[in-house]
mmCIF file of C-alpha atoms in Angstrom:
data_model
loop_
_atom_site.group_PDB
_atom_site.id
_atom_site.type_symbol
_atom_site.label_atom_id
_atom_site.label_comp_id
_atom_site.label_asym_id
_atom_site.label_seq_id
_atom_site.Cartn_x
_atom_site.Cartn_y
_atom_site.Cartn_z
ATOM 1 C CA MET N 1 95.673 108.349 90.492
ATOM 2 C CA ALA N 2 94.881 108.033 86.791
ATOM 3 C CA GLU N 3 98.580 108.051 85.896
ATOM 4 C CA ARG N 4 99.306 105.126 88.223
ATOM 5 C CA GLY N 5 96.714 102.918 86.598
ATOM 6 C CA CYS N 6 95.156 100.296 88.823
ATOM 7 C CA GLU N 7 98.032 100.107 91.267
ATOM 8 C CA LEU N 8 97.198 100.680 94.909
ATOM 9 C CA THR N 9 99.593 100.966 97.787
ATOM 10 C CA ARG N 10 99.491 98.588 100.701
ATOM 11 C CA GLY N 11 98.101 101.346 102.901
ATOM 12 C CA GLU N 12 95.298 102.098 100.469
ATOM 13 C CA ILE N 13 94.347 98.420 100.258
ATOM 14 C CA ALA N 14 94.348 98.143 104.056
ATOM 15 C CA ALA N 15 92.124 101.232 104.305
ATOM 16 C CA LEU N 16 89.693 99.859 101.723
ATOM 17 C CA LEU N 17 89.466 96.542 103.582
ATOM 18 C CA ASP N 18 89.266 98.257 106.985
ATOM 19 C CA LEU N 19 92.494 96.603 108.181
ATOM 20 C CA ARG N 20 95.170 97.981 110.438
ATOM 21 C CA GLY N 21 98.757 97.082 111.114
ATOM 22 C CA MET N 22 99.815 95.068 114.133
ATOM 23 C CA ARG N 23 100.917 97.041 117.176
ATOM 24 C CA GLN N 24 102.865 95.900 120.174
ATOM 25 C CA ALA N 25 99.674 96.141 122.240
ATOM 26 C CA ASP N 26 98.234 93.328 120.057
ATOM 27 C CA TYR N 27 100.977 90.831 120.920
ATOM 28 C CA ARG N 28 99.441 89.586 124.166
ATOM 29 C CA THR N 29 96.108 88.727 122.544
ATOM 30 C CA SER N 30 97.846 86.846 119.728
ATOM 31 C CA ILE N 31 100.032 84.978 122.210
ATOM 32 C CA HIS N 32 96.913 84.064 124.179
ATOM 33 C CA ALA N 33 95.314 82.680 120.994
ATOM 34 C CA ALA N 34 98.463 80.643 120.358
ATOM 35 C CA ALA N 35 98.498 79.371 123.946
ATOM 36 C CA THR N 36 94.870 78.305 123.729
ATOM 37 C CA CYS N 37 95.671 76.194 120.679
ATOM 38 C CA ALA N 38 98.977 74.961 122.138
ATOM 39 C CA ALA N 39 97.218 73.581 125.206
ATOM 40 C CA GLY N 40 96.470 70.548 123.061
ATOM 41 C CA THR N 41 99.458 70.310 120.735
ATOM 42 C CA ASP N 42 103.142 71.080 120.334
ATOM 43 C CA ARG N 43 102.898 71.124 116.538
ATOM 44 C CA GLY N 44 103.790 74.500 115.074
ATOM 45 C CA GLU N 45 101.395 74.615 112.128
ATOM 46 C CA PRO N 46 98.099 74.626 114.068
ATOM 47 C CA ILE N 47 99.499 77.146 116.537
ATOM 48 C CA VAL N 48 100.556 79.499 113.730
ATOM 49 C CA ARG N 49 97.119 79.067 112.139
ATOM 50 C CA ALA N 50 95.524 80.075 115.451
ATOM 51 C CA VAL N 51 97.615 83.262 115.522
ATOM 52 C CA ILE N 52 96.658 84.105 111.929
ATOM 53 C CA GLU N 53 92.962 83.420 112.602
ATOM 54 C CA ASP N 54 93.112 85.689 115.642
ATOM 55 C CA LEU N 55 94.620 88.451 113.514
ATOM 56 C CA LYS N 56 91.921 87.992 110.860
ATOM 57 C CA GLU N 57 89.146 88.228 113.450
ATOM 58 C CA ARG N 58 90.591 91.460 114.792
ATOM 59 C CA ARG N 59 91.076 92.866 111.263
ATOM 60 C CA ILE N 60 94.852 93.148 111.613
ATOM 61 C CA THR N 61 97.206 92.605 108.694
ATOM 62 C CA VAL N 62 99.421 89.569 109.145
ATOM 63 C CA PRO N 63 102.948 90.693 110.037
ATOM 64 C CA ALA N 64 106.223 89.192 108.808
ATOM 65 C CA PRO N 65 106.529 85.401 109.194
ATOM 66 C CA ALA N 66 109.314 85.782 111.756
ATOM 67 C CA LEU N 67 106.989 87.722 114.080
ATOM 68 C CA VAL N 68 104.143 85.236 113.611
ATOM 69 C CA GLU N 69 106.573 82.448 114.468
ATOM 70 C CA ARG N 70 107.767 84.275 117.609
ATOM 71 C CA LEU N 71 104.160 84.810 118.720
ATOM 72 C CA ALA N 72 103.388 81.112 118.176
ATOM 73 C CA LEU N 73 106.494 80.024 120.087
ATOM 74 C CA ALA N 74 105.639 82.360 122.965
ATOM 75 C CA GLY N 75 102.123 80.944 123.066
ATOM 76 C CA ARG N 76 103.420 77.382 123.117
ATOM 77 C CA ALA N 77 105.803 78.212 125.965
ATOM 78 C CA TRP N 78 102.964 79.862 127.876
ATOM 79 C CA ALA N 79 100.741 76.785 127.410
ATOM 80 C CA ARG N 80 103.527 74.507 128.627
ATOM 81 C CA ARG N 81 104.111 76.610 131.748
ATOM 82 C CA GLU N 82 100.376 76.670 132.480
ATOM 83 C CA SER N 83 100.118 72.896 132.189
ATOM 84 C CA HIS N 84 103.089 72.499 134.536
ATOM 85 C CA ARG N 85 101.458 74.823 137.054
ATOM 86 C CA ASP N 86 98.107 73.047 136.768
ATOM 87 C CA LEU N 87 99.597 69.593 137.357
ATOM 88 C CA ALA N 88 101.823 70.707 140.240
ATOM 89 C CA ARG N 89 99.188 72.931 141.883
ATOM 90 C CA GLY N 90 97.903 71.540 145.159
ATOM 91 C CA LEU N 91 100.730 69.091 145.800
ATOM 92 C CA ASP N 92 101.555 69.150 149.498
ATOM 93 C CA ASP N 93 105.111 69.127 150.850
ATOM 94 C CA ALA N 94 105.059 65.385 151.499
ATOM 95 C CA GLN N 95 103.972 64.627 147.935
ATOM 96 C CA ARG N 96 106.631 66.958 146.561
ATOM 97 C CA ALA N 97 109.286 65.232 148.671
ATOM 98 C CA LEU N 98 108.143 61.781 147.530
ATOM 99 C CA LEU N 99 108.231 62.875 143.880
ATOM 100 C CA GLU N 100 111.749 64.285 144.293
ATOM 101 C CA ALA N 101 112.770 61.042 146.035
ATOM 102 C CA LEU N 102 111.971 59.144 142.830
ATOM 103 C CA LEU N 103 115.008 60.871 141.324
ATOM 104 C CA THR N 104 117.392 60.595 144.269
ATOM 105 C CA ASP N 105 116.547 57.428 146.217
ATOM 106 C CA ARG N 106 117.919 54.135 144.954
ATOM 107 C CA ALA N 107 116.315 50.740 144.456
ATOM 108 C CA GLU N 108 118.100 47.554 145.570
ATOM 109 C CA ASP N 109 119.833 47.223 142.201
ATOM 110 C CA GLY N 110 121.365 50.724 142.438
ATOM 111 C CA ARG N 111 119.084 52.454 139.922
ATOM 112 C CA THR N 112 117.027 55.463 140.901
ATOM 113 C CA LEU N 113 113.434 54.661 141.776
ATOM 114 C CA HIS N 114 112.411 56.504 138.607
ATOM 115 C CA GLY N 115 114.620 54.243 136.479
ATOM 116 C CA TRP N 116 113.581 51.117 138.363
ATOM 117 C CA ILE N 117 109.859 51.847 137.951
ATOM 118 C CA GLY N 118 110.277 52.806 134.300
ATOM 119 C CA GLU N 119 111.997 49.560 133.397
ATOM 120 C CA ALA N 120 109.420 47.132 134.739
ATOM 121 C CA ARG N 121 109.679 43.736 133.090
ATOM 122 C CA GLU N 122 106.768 42.492 131.085
ATOM 123 C CA GLY N 123 105.445 38.984 130.925
ATOM 124 C CA PRO N 124 103.194 36.881 133.127
ATOM 125 C CA THR N 125 105.776 35.280 135.416
ATOM 126 C CA LEU N 126 105.420 35.270 139.192
ATOM 127 C CA LYS N 127 108.712 37.133 139.636
ATOM 128 C CA ASN N 128 107.618 39.876 137.229
ATOM 129 C CA LEU N 129 104.266 40.170 138.993
ATOM 130 C CA ALA N 130 106.009 40.652 142.337
ATOM 131 C CA GLY N 131 108.183 43.381 140.797
ATOM 132 C CA VAL N 132 105.192 45.182 139.309
ATOM 133 C CA THR N 133 103.435 45.054 142.681
ATOM 134 C CA ALA N 134 106.490 46.531 144.427
ATOM 135 C CA ARG N 135 106.648 49.333 141.850
ATOM 136 C CA LEU N 136 102.951 50.087 142.236
ATOM 137 C CA GLU N 137 103.391 50.323 146.022
ATOM 138 C CA VAL N 138 106.094 52.971 145.582
ATOM 139 C CA LEU N 139 103.858 54.948 143.221
ATOM 140 C CA HIS N 140 100.855 54.595 145.527
ATOM 141 C CA GLN N 141 102.832 56.091 148.448
ATOM 142 C CA THR N 142 102.853 59.476 146.710
ATOM 143 C CA GLY N 143 99.093 59.752 147.219
ATOM 144 C CA ILE N 144 98.588 61.482 143.872
ATOM 145 C CA ASP N 145 95.066 61.026 142.568
ATOM 146 C CA ASP N 146 94.508 59.860 138.996
ATOM 147 C CA GLY N 147 91.965 62.681 138.581
ATOM 148 C CA ARG N 148 94.798 65.206 138.514
ATOM 149 C CA ARG N 149 95.437 64.298 134.872
ATOM 150 C CA ARG N 150 92.165 66.031 133.967
ATOM 151 C CA THR N 151 93.602 69.407 135.000
ATOM 152 C CA VAL N 152 95.427 69.622 131.654
ATOM 153 C CA HIS N 153 94.528 68.782 128.058
ATOM 154 C CA ALA N 154 94.871 65.062 127.302
ATOM 155 C CA ASN N 155 97.462 65.678 124.572
ATOM 156 C CA ARG N 156 99.568 67.880 126.856
ATOM 157 C CA TYR N 157 99.363 65.209 129.571
ATOM 158 C CA ALA N 158 100.509 62.566 127.069
ATOM 159 C CA ILE N 159 103.493 64.739 126.114
ATOM 160 C CA LEU N 160 104.515 65.097 129.774
ATOM 161 C CA ALA N 161 104.050 61.388 130.451
ATOM 162 C CA ARG N 162 106.183 60.525 127.410
ATOM 163 C CA GLU N 163 108.917 62.918 128.597
ATOM 164 C CA ALA N 164 108.837 61.312 132.039
ATOM 165 C CA ARG N 165 109.384 57.850 130.554
ATOM 166 C CA ILE N 166 112.145 58.934 128.170
ATOM 167 C CA LEU N 167 114.241 61.294 130.285
ATOM 168 C CA PRO N 168 116.697 59.807 132.773
ATOM 169 C CA ALA N 169 116.682 60.988 136.392
ATOM 170 C CA ARG N 170 119.732 63.227 135.913
ATOM 171 C CA ALA N 171 117.987 65.107 133.088
ATOM 172 C CA LEU N 172 114.807 65.481 135.142
ATOM 173 C CA LEU N 173 116.846 66.912 138.022
ATOM 174 C CA ARG N 174 118.021 69.728 135.716
ATOM 175 C CA LEU N 175 114.480 70.847 134.883
ATOM 176 C CA ALA N 176 112.886 73.816 136.623
ATOM 177 C CA VAL N 177 111.126 72.713 139.820
ATOM 178 C CA GLU N 178 107.601 73.273 138.507
ATOM 179 C CA ARG N 179 108.270 71.410 135.278
ATOM 180 C CA ARG N 180 110.028 68.581 137.122
ATOM 181 C CA LEU N 181 107.121 68.139 139.542
ATOM 182 C CA ALA N 182 104.581 68.197 136.700
ATOM 183 C CA THR N 183 106.589 65.650 134.698
ATOM 184 C CA LEU N 184 106.955 63.376 137.725
ATOM 185 C CA THR N 185 103.250 63.738 138.502
ATOM 186 C CA ALA N 186 102.449 62.552 134.974
ATOM 187 C CA PHE N 187 104.921 59.679 135.479
ATOM 188 C CA VAL N 188 103.250 58.581 138.719
ATOM 189 C CA ILE N 189 99.730 58.754 137.337
#
């Protein structure tokens, strides 16, 4: 070792610091750490930080950036799926049918109920007030309680509600059933 000078190999440094390399068995725990962080955000940076912090706590050397990114993306996808399940859990068949009807049934002007409700006019005129009341009656028929929003993180709920307002009915119809029901639930609430 005297001939090498002060140079140490990566393995020697890891041994001195009591670190180990990442194994495939460690992926699930890192993905879980990412999902926990992603429950409240879609931003990549905090999710990646959560993965790196998890690795530090478990004394694992940080792998290549591409793997850290894949772990963070998997965690974010897991968090999204969980929020969809949580919002859609407990909906009865009638509520599911009424939510789906928002995308298929038409209002008097030919728009889907989803589009009609989403484009409510603003302003304090009597005609606008009557339209808002009619829209609220349609939403009330679903019987979805406002408390359901507390089943997911407030930021995740806001993301779903924003998606529901932005996406047209035809795009919502293409979503997986669980995601569509969760997005429509956020729209109704």
